[in-house]
Amino acid sequence: MKNNKQKTEQRAQFEKVLGNTRRGMSYKCPEIAVFFDLASESARGMLRGFMQYVRLNSPWNVNFISRTASDVAPSSLKNWAGDGILAHIPNVETFREILSKNCPVVFLARENDEGFIASSLHHWSCEGNSPGSRIEPVFIKCDNGAVGRLAADYFLKKNFRHFAYVPYPKDVCWCIERRQAYVETLAQKGFQTECFSLPGEEGANWFEQRDRMRSWLESLPKPVAIFAVNDFRGRQVLEVCQRAGIPVPYDVAVLGVDDDVPVCEMCYPSLSSIAIDWGRAGFLSAQALDQMINNEKANWGTYGPIQVVSRNSTEQLHVSDRLVVQILELIRINRSENLRVADILASLPISERRAQERFKSAMGHSIMEEMKQVRMENICELIETTDLSFNEIALSFGFENANHLGQLFKKEFGLTMGEFRKRNR
């Protein structure tokens, strides 16, 4: 008896030291379902923030119910029984299925869709469920107004006078909120905004709307600053500009949202984008879920933009000479080729001498100097951001070997390629 009593006292003291008297010691990790598309950068960023909270606190068993948006279905939760759910809201049916589990739920809502939420809760009540019979969900939302204002301020600082907006193909709330904030911020400064729109259901098919977007882009006054609601739409704008021969960023500057690096870097030119604090979204959601599991009050939270990540699609270079713009475009498109000036000018109806004169007048240096500069910028980017060997980089830019490139590189920067890679990492 004495030993049992001592053990009980020791256990109580141990719990008190760890601060677990209120919650009680648990020998079972909570079972958590994560219910959203893991293929997107936003979801992966949220997941990193979510797991950061878990690592700093009690461990959880995390189950990934769906891996892509196409996998999301109410039946995914049919046989699941656990302690909490983290989810996007893909559709009404899944929303109601999640609520039917009557466990702590945190929804990561990119849109402020109060109507949708209210309607779904109303349907739940109409099915005979009283408000007291369910655990009220918590929502973590994006401050889309801040996203739109940041986009407008970014372009205003670059002294643009013409502005446009490209929404999501479907009319969703987060898209509307970003547009309103962007348009209103510009209106306060005395500027109007042209908004791309599609009649009826045409927005559902990209190939159907591409020609319409081309006509719209060609009709805009130039140079124009275009805010695309996300990187997906920004990439499409750049695609249409390239097809139409509209030079970016000289006539059209494009800014997206999400900073999905693979998407932005694979665009031509690379897409500038507003980085969103997805990590905070995930951290706040985990924190709220933890509070709900432990019968504590959890508040709705918000996350927003961090900064604009500038890339070539908004590069500030005002050139009015159309011939010079064409030459710059040819240089950038063929930046990895080992070309001569004559190769660049072969498709242009002008003598090399006259082209050199006009280019130097606009840019302050020769065409060859521009070619070398662009080439070296791309070499630096590969050295800094990839693990490619120096020989692979040299060969991809037309050099015979790494030694030849290394000599030019050290002459240009005063560092070896190895020193440059080490310093910039």
XYZ file of C-alpha atoms in Angstrom:
425
model
C 0.000 0.000 0.000
C 2.772 2.334 0.933
C 4.494 1.790 -2.371
C 1.270 2.457 -4.284
C 0.662 5.617 -2.303
C 4.221 6.826 -2.961
C 3.829 6.098 -6.668
C 0.581 8.072 -6.774
C 2.204 11.046 -5.054
C 5.206 10.889 -7.349
C 2.925 10.780 -10.403
C 0.966 13.821 -9.173
C 4.190 15.741 -8.536
C 5.526 14.752 -11.968
C 2.362 15.986 -13.654
C 2.515 19.261 -11.742
C 6.115 19.874 -12.760
C 5.256 19.309 -16.407
C 2.229 21.563 -16.179
C -0.126 18.751 -17.077
C -2.364 18.860 -14.015
C -5.028 20.825 -15.917
C -5.060 18.680 -19.039
C -4.093 15.347 -17.522
C -1.390 13.010 -18.760
C -2.160 11.226 -22.010
C -0.542 8.091 -23.371
C -2.308 8.352 -26.751
C -1.382 10.793 -29.501
C -4.386 12.649 -30.958
C -5.467 11.392 -34.378
C -5.630 14.317 -36.835
C -6.943 14.258 -40.401
C -5.415 16.708 -42.898
C -7.879 17.159 -45.712
C -6.587 19.257 -48.631
C -4.618 19.290 -51.882
C -0.927 18.728 -51.133
C 0.111 19.382 -54.738
C 0.061 23.184 -54.345
C 2.746 25.357 -52.766
C 0.153 27.008 -50.526
C -0.847 23.647 -49.028
C 2.763 22.591 -48.515
C 3.546 25.919 -46.855
C 0.566 25.527 -44.532
C 1.668 22.007 -43.720
C 5.155 23.247 -42.757
C 3.629 25.734 -40.326
C 1.239 23.081 -39.022
C 4.079 20.630 -38.350
C 6.187 23.342 -36.738
C 3.495 23.789 -34.094
C 3.243 20.021 -33.611
C 7.011 19.710 -33.128
C 6.980 22.489 -30.532
C 4.108 20.896 -28.620
C 2.589 17.449 -28.143
C 3.038 14.915 -30.980
C 0.057 14.027 -33.182
C -0.671 11.168 -35.528
C -1.433 12.974 -38.796
C -3.452 11.209 -41.493
C -3.594 12.640 -45.018
C -7.121 11.920 -46.186
C -6.681 13.363 -49.699
C -3.592 14.091 -51.726
C -4.965 16.035 -54.659
C -8.048 18.132 -55.267
C -9.569 15.363 -57.396
C -9.384 12.959 -54.439
C -11.539 15.180 -52.230
C -14.905 13.489 -51.638
C -17.275 13.075 -48.711
C -16.659 9.304 -48.719
C -13.000 9.950 -47.801
C -14.068 10.435 -44.180
C -16.617 7.630 -44.013
C -14.514 5.207 -41.963
C -12.342 7.770 -40.170
C -12.730 8.389 -36.448
C -10.288 10.718 -34.741
C -9.748 13.767 -32.599
C -9.564 16.682 -35.034
C -9.621 17.757 -38.690
C -7.707 20.371 -40.678
C -9.311 21.024 -44.059
C -10.014 23.283 -46.993
C -13.644 23.635 -48.047
C -13.851 21.912 -51.449
C -17.662 21.704 -51.695
C -20.883 21.750 -49.683
C -21.157 17.966 -49.435
C -17.664 17.520 -48.004
C -18.159 20.482 -45.665
C -21.250 18.855 -44.206
C -19.577 15.433 -44.009
C -16.726 16.968 -42.008
C -19.193 18.647 -39.648
C -21.009 15.338 -39.161
C -17.922 13.951 -37.410
C -18.699 16.379 -34.569
C -15.048 16.745 -33.602
C -12.788 19.820 -33.482
C -12.402 21.194 -37.022
C -10.259 24.028 -38.373
C -10.941 25.183 -41.926
C -8.236 26.918 -43.933
C -10.363 29.312 -45.947
C -8.678 31.394 -48.653
C -12.017 33.070 -49.242
C -14.154 34.974 -46.790
C -17.240 33.037 -47.832
C -19.626 33.875 -45.038
C -22.647 33.042 -47.222
C -21.362 29.565 -47.977
C -20.549 28.870 -44.335
C -23.910 30.175 -43.096
C -25.798 28.175 -45.729
C -23.991 24.948 -44.850
C -24.592 25.403 -41.122
C -28.248 26.153 -41.864
C -28.600 22.881 -43.801
C -26.976 21.082 -40.888
C -29.555 22.535 -38.481
C -32.434 21.683 -40.832
C -31.410 18.038 -40.663
C -32.337 18.006 -37.003
C -29.006 19.007 -35.485
C -29.255 21.800 -32.953
C -26.339 24.251 -32.588
C -25.605 22.764 -29.173
C -25.221 19.265 -30.641
C -22.125 20.079 -32.670
C -18.678 21.521 -32.107
C -18.505 24.864 -33.904
C -15.683 24.955 -36.489
C -12.943 27.587 -36.504
C -11.780 29.343 -39.686
C -8.285 30.613 -40.516
C -8.571 33.120 -43.382
C -6.360 35.024 -45.780
C -6.442 38.829 -45.596
C -7.149 39.260 -49.295
C -7.616 43.003 -48.926
C -4.000 43.321 -47.799
C -2.915 41.296 -50.848
C -4.713 43.657 -53.249
C -3.380 46.782 -51.541
C 0.192 45.488 -51.626
C -0.090 44.824 -55.373
C -1.382 48.350 -56.012
C 1.315 49.977 -53.855
C 4.026 47.943 -55.591
C 3.014 49.172 -59.043
C 2.451 52.756 -57.863
C 6.023 52.892 -56.561
C 7.181 51.863 -60.037
C 5.361 54.932 -61.452
C 2.900 53.091 -63.691
C -0.082 55.062 -64.989
C -2.148 52.251 -66.524
C -3.430 49.306 -64.510
C -5.359 46.076 -65.099
C -6.577 43.052 -63.183
C -7.001 39.403 -64.222
C -9.332 37.407 -61.949
C -9.769 33.692 -61.441
C -11.899 32.049 -64.162
C -14.687 31.431 -61.657
C -16.245 34.129 -59.496
C -14.937 33.245 -56.013
C -14.848 35.469 -52.944
C -11.086 35.643 -52.446
C -10.749 36.801 -56.052
C -13.387 39.510 -55.557
C -11.755 40.751 -52.357
C -8.328 41.094 -54.003
C -9.822 42.936 -56.949
C -11.785 45.365 -54.762
C -8.754 46.260 -52.667
C -6.550 46.678 -55.763
C -9.090 48.822 -57.626
C -9.978 50.974 -54.606
C -6.340 51.646 -53.695
C -5.603 52.798 -57.242
C -8.819 54.860 -57.377
C -7.711 56.751 -54.283
C -4.679 57.861 -56.307
C -6.833 58.862 -59.271
C -6.276 55.809 -61.472
C -8.778 53.499 -63.168
C -8.359 49.734 -63.496
C -9.269 47.621 -66.521
C -10.612 44.211 -65.441
C -10.556 41.151 -67.684
C -13.936 39.423 -67.779
C -15.555 36.479 -69.517
C -19.224 36.031 -70.404
C -21.188 33.112 -68.966
C -19.283 29.865 -68.422
C -16.503 30.604 -70.908
C -13.941 30.922 -68.121
C -14.066 27.187 -67.487
C -11.894 26.409 -70.540
C -8.533 28.107 -70.941
C -8.294 27.432 -74.669
C -11.656 29.106 -75.205
C -10.677 32.257 -73.368
C -7.085 32.603 -74.627
C -8.012 34.497 -77.799
C -10.308 36.795 -75.856
C -7.501 37.574 -73.410
C -5.163 38.322 -76.315
C -7.584 40.881 -77.773
C -8.014 42.416 -74.320
C -4.262 42.664 -73.709
C -3.668 44.234 -77.111
C -6.351 46.855 -76.428
C -4.846 48.039 -73.143
C -2.866 51.325 -73.054
C 0.850 50.686 -72.659
C 2.883 50.318 -70.559
C 0.383 48.622 -68.252
C 0.750 46.980 -64.837
C -1.320 43.785 -64.566
C -2.184 42.191 -61.243
C -3.151 38.526 -61.676
C -5.125 37.020 -58.814
C -2.644 34.142 -58.449
C 0.432 32.642 -60.115
C -1.739 30.290 -62.179
C -3.380 33.272 -63.880
C -0.139 35.222 -64.063
C 1.470 32.379 -66.011
C -1.446 32.430 -68.463
C -1.084 36.185 -69.009
C 2.610 35.714 -69.808
C 1.758 32.878 -72.199
C -0.679 35.065 -74.124
C 1.794 37.964 -74.228
C 4.421 35.687 -75.732
C 1.985 34.359 -78.352
C 0.872 37.887 -79.237
C 4.379 39.319 -79.376
C 3.672 41.735 -76.502
C 7.017 42.401 -74.805
C 7.173 41.809 -71.044
C 8.001 43.810 -68.957
C 8.417 46.667 -71.440
C 4.756 46.965 -72.499
C 3.139 44.722 -69.884
C 4.329 44.082 -66.309
C 2.745 41.070 -64.574
C 2.448 40.308 -60.857
C 0.960 37.092 -59.428
C 0.179 35.797 -55.941
C 1.434 32.773 -53.920
C 5.125 32.811 -54.934
C 4.892 29.215 -56.109
C 8.584 29.052 -57.054
C 8.486 26.263 -59.686
C 5.595 27.992 -61.474
C 7.172 31.461 -61.259
C 10.632 30.361 -62.366
C 9.375 28.272 -65.264
C 7.485 31.225 -66.758
C 9.012 33.319 -69.504
C 9.994 35.772 -68.309
C 10.071 34.667 -64.663
C 6.967 35.806 -62.800
C 7.037 38.315 -59.937
C 4.704 37.271 -57.160
C 3.330 38.200 -53.743
C 4.503 35.732 -51.111
C 1.785 34.706 -48.657
C 2.509 33.684 -45.064
C 1.327 30.100 -45.484
C 3.463 29.027 -42.536
C 1.508 31.311 -40.221
C -1.750 29.906 -41.611
C -0.666 26.377 -40.765
C 0.700 27.333 -37.345
C -2.498 29.182 -36.377
C -4.631 26.274 -37.546
C -2.659 23.771 -35.458
C -2.803 26.070 -32.453
C -6.590 26.455 -32.770
C -7.052 22.713 -33.243
C -4.945 21.990 -30.157
C -7.054 24.407 -28.105
C -10.295 22.817 -29.297
C -9.083 19.274 -28.575
C -8.349 20.383 -25.022
C -11.782 22.025 -24.635
C -10.384 25.539 -24.746
C -11.787 28.476 -26.675
C -10.163 28.916 -30.073
C -10.481 32.152 -32.048
C -10.717 32.623 -35.808
C -7.385 33.811 -37.215
C -6.025 35.615 -40.253
C -2.818 35.510 -42.258
C -1.667 37.744 -45.066
C 1.059 38.730 -47.520
C 4.735 38.889 -46.569
C 6.349 40.720 -49.480
C 6.584 41.036 -53.254
C 9.219 38.733 -54.717
C 10.384 40.657 -57.794
C 11.415 38.778 -60.910
C 11.779 39.646 -64.581
C 8.061 40.115 -65.327
C 8.065 43.450 -63.459
C 11.664 44.471 -64.110
C 11.719 48.255 -64.336
C 13.276 49.149 -67.663
C 11.515 51.844 -69.675
C 12.488 51.595 -73.324
C 10.410 53.407 -75.951
C 12.353 52.299 -79.053
C 10.493 49.258 -80.395
C 13.577 47.979 -82.216
C 15.575 47.977 -78.980
C 12.746 46.106 -77.237
C 12.844 43.450 -79.970
C 16.597 43.053 -79.591
C 16.282 42.733 -75.804
C 13.596 40.069 -76.213
C 15.732 38.084 -78.664
C 18.696 38.226 -76.303
C 16.635 36.990 -73.343
C 14.939 34.204 -75.293
C 18.301 32.950 -76.590
C 20.258 33.718 -73.440
C 21.945 30.312 -73.201
C 22.988 30.177 -76.843
C 26.499 31.032 -77.950
C 25.362 33.649 -80.479
C 26.949 36.579 -82.265
C 25.374 40.020 -82.688
C 24.777 39.187 -86.353
C 22.676 36.173 -85.300
C 20.467 38.385 -83.120
C 19.978 40.975 -85.880
C 19.473 38.505 -88.747
C 15.682 38.592 -88.432
C 15.435 42.389 -88.144
C 15.130 44.696 -91.192
C 17.954 47.042 -90.233
C 21.698 47.311 -90.722
C 23.963 46.231 -87.862
C 25.502 49.702 -87.659
C 22.152 51.446 -87.315
C 20.917 48.862 -84.820
C 24.040 49.354 -82.694
C 23.540 53.123 -82.694
C 19.917 52.946 -81.590
C 20.608 50.279 -78.972
C 23.477 52.224 -77.408
C 21.409 55.409 -77.398
C 18.624 53.656 -75.454
C 20.669 51.385 -73.162
C 23.998 53.157 -72.786
C 26.024 50.139 -73.922
C 26.443 47.879 -76.953
C 24.388 44.846 -77.977
C 27.362 42.560 -77.277
C 27.749 43.979 -73.775
C 24.031 43.288 -73.149
C 24.439 39.722 -74.400
C 27.402 39.133 -72.109
C 25.576 40.665 -69.139
C 22.424 38.577 -69.581
C 24.495 35.460 -70.117
C 26.557 36.052 -66.993
C 23.447 36.817 -64.915
C 22.045 33.424 -65.854
C 25.334 31.683 -65.108
C 25.367 33.306 -61.661
C 21.803 32.175 -61.039
C 22.652 28.552 -61.861
C 25.764 28.629 -59.678
C 23.820 30.102 -56.763
C 20.550 28.184 -56.933
C 21.463 24.727 -58.302
C 23.882 21.904 -57.560
C 24.960 21.571 -61.201
C 28.685 21.046 -61.653
C 30.651 23.966 -63.059
C 31.465 21.884 -66.120
C 27.753 21.230 -66.771
C 27.014 24.955 -66.470
C 29.887 25.848 -68.787
C 28.802 23.374 -71.471
C 25.154 24.558 -71.315
C 26.300 28.089 -72.186
C 28.543 27.069 -75.065
C 31.914 27.049 -73.284
C 34.372 24.259 -74.033
C 34.942 23.494 -70.350
C 34.723 24.922 -66.844
C 38.261 26.315 -66.969
C 37.423 28.709 -69.807
C 34.275 29.922 -68.027
C 36.127 30.105 -64.714
C 38.724 32.498 -66.118
C 36.046 34.851 -67.467
C 34.052 34.593 -64.239
C 36.971 35.518 -61.996
C 37.909 38.408 -64.280
C 34.316 39.696 -64.068
C 33.632 39.232 -60.346
C 37.031 38.799 -58.682
C 35.899 35.411 -57.308
C 36.122 31.836 -58.456
C 32.813 30.106 -59.181
C 33.335 27.971 -56.068
C 33.861 31.040 -53.891
C 30.787 32.696 -55.400
C 28.595 29.646 -54.706
C 29.850 29.347 -51.125
C 29.398 33.067 -50.370
C 25.895 33.323 -51.789
C 24.642 30.225 -50.029
